[in-house]
């Protein structure tokens, strides 16, 4: 999946596709969305909604760990 897809595809499609992604793909999506949220102000609400979807998927995969697995992945992939 391209980063632009994550930022522009229909939210319901994104939610469905997140389930099929690998952990690395989900983490890469989160990183891309975080970077976009820092760069853009015009579509910030839309990007934050997508970040919330990805956060929910991470929590589903790693119950009770909040975003620790993502933070650990990110520290190794900067």
GROMACS .gro file of C-alpha atoms in nm:
model
   78
    1UNK     CA    1   0.000   0.000   0.000
    2UNK     CA    2   0.127   0.342  -0.087
    3UNK     CA    3   0.130   0.616   0.176
    4UNK     CA    4  -0.098   0.828  -0.041
    5UNK     CA    5  -0.355   0.545  -0.042
    6UNK     CA    6  -0.370   0.551   0.335
    7UNK     CA    7  -0.436   0.922   0.330
    8UNK     CA    8  -0.694   0.929   0.051
    9UNK     CA    9  -0.880   0.599   0.032
   10UNK     CA   10  -1.230   0.565   0.170
   11UNK     CA   11  -1.220   0.525   0.549
   12UNK     CA   12  -1.432   0.209   0.544
   13UNK     CA   13  -1.195   0.055   0.288
   14UNK     CA   14  -0.898   0.150   0.504
   15UNK     CA   15  -1.056  -0.008   0.810
   16UNK     CA   16  -1.111  -0.333   0.620
   17UNK     CA   17  -0.762  -0.337   0.473
   18UNK     CA   18  -0.595  -0.276   0.809
   19UNK     CA   19  -0.714  -0.616   0.925
   20UNK     CA   20  -0.529  -0.787   0.639
   21UNK     CA   21  -0.203  -0.593   0.678
   22UNK     CA   22   0.105  -0.730   0.846
   23UNK     CA   23   0.221  -0.565   1.168
   24UNK     CA   24   0.498  -0.387   0.978
   25UNK     CA   25   0.247  -0.252   0.727
   26UNK     CA   26   0.020  -0.125   1.004
   27UNK     CA   27   0.314   0.040   1.178
   28UNK     CA   28   0.431   0.197   0.851
   29UNK     CA   29   0.079   0.330   0.794
   30UNK     CA   30   0.083   0.487   1.140
   31UNK     CA   31   0.422   0.645   1.078
   32UNK     CA   32   0.305   0.785   0.745
   33UNK     CA   33  -0.010   0.930   0.897
   34UNK     CA   34   0.180   1.083   1.189
   35UNK     CA   35   0.422   1.251   0.950
   36UNK     CA   36   0.131   1.380   0.741
   37UNK     CA   37  -0.046   1.517   1.050
   38UNK     CA   38   0.263   1.721   1.134
   39UNK     CA   39   0.291   1.861   0.781
   40UNK     CA   40  -0.069   1.944   0.702
   41UNK     CA   41  -0.326   2.168   0.863
   42UNK     CA   42  -0.597   2.166   0.599
   43UNK     CA   43  -0.695   1.802   0.638
   44UNK     CA   44  -0.578   1.746   0.994
   45UNK     CA   45  -0.917   1.620   1.119
   46UNK     CA   46  -0.928   1.358   0.842
   47UNK     CA   47  -0.573   1.244   0.916
   48UNK     CA   48  -0.642   1.225   1.290
   49UNK     CA   49  -0.948   1.009   1.222
   50UNK     CA   50  -0.730   0.772   1.020
   51UNK     CA   51  -0.470   0.766   1.297
   52UNK     CA   52  -0.745   0.664   1.539
   53UNK     CA   53  -0.837   0.373   1.309
   54UNK     CA   54  -0.478   0.254   1.298
   55UNK     CA   55  -0.446   0.294   1.677
   56UNK     CA   56  -0.757   0.077   1.719
   57UNK     CA   57  -0.603  -0.190   1.496
   58UNK     CA   58  -0.278  -0.186   1.694
   59UNK     CA   59  -0.473  -0.218   2.019
   60UNK     CA   60  -0.670  -0.509   1.874
   61UNK     CA   61  -0.349  -0.689   1.781
   62UNK     CA   62  -0.165  -0.607   2.103
   63UNK     CA   63  -0.430  -0.589   2.377
   64UNK     CA   64  -0.335  -0.387   2.682
   65UNK     CA   65  -0.005  -0.270   2.535
   66UNK     CA   66  -0.139   0.061   2.403
   67UNK     CA   67   0.106   0.174   2.136
   68UNK     CA   68   0.421   0.023   2.291
   69UNK     CA   69   0.477  -0.223   2.003
   70UNK     CA   70   0.453   0.063   1.753
   71UNK     CA   71   0.689   0.284   1.952
   72UNK     CA   72   0.937  -0.001   1.977
   73UNK     CA   73   0.911  -0.064   1.602
   74UNK     CA   74   0.952   0.304   1.526
   75UNK     CA   75   1.262   0.341   1.743
   76UNK     CA   76   1.424   0.068   1.535
   77UNK     CA   77   1.306   0.209   1.200
   78UNK     CA   78   1.382   0.579   1.216
   0.00000   0.00000   0.00000
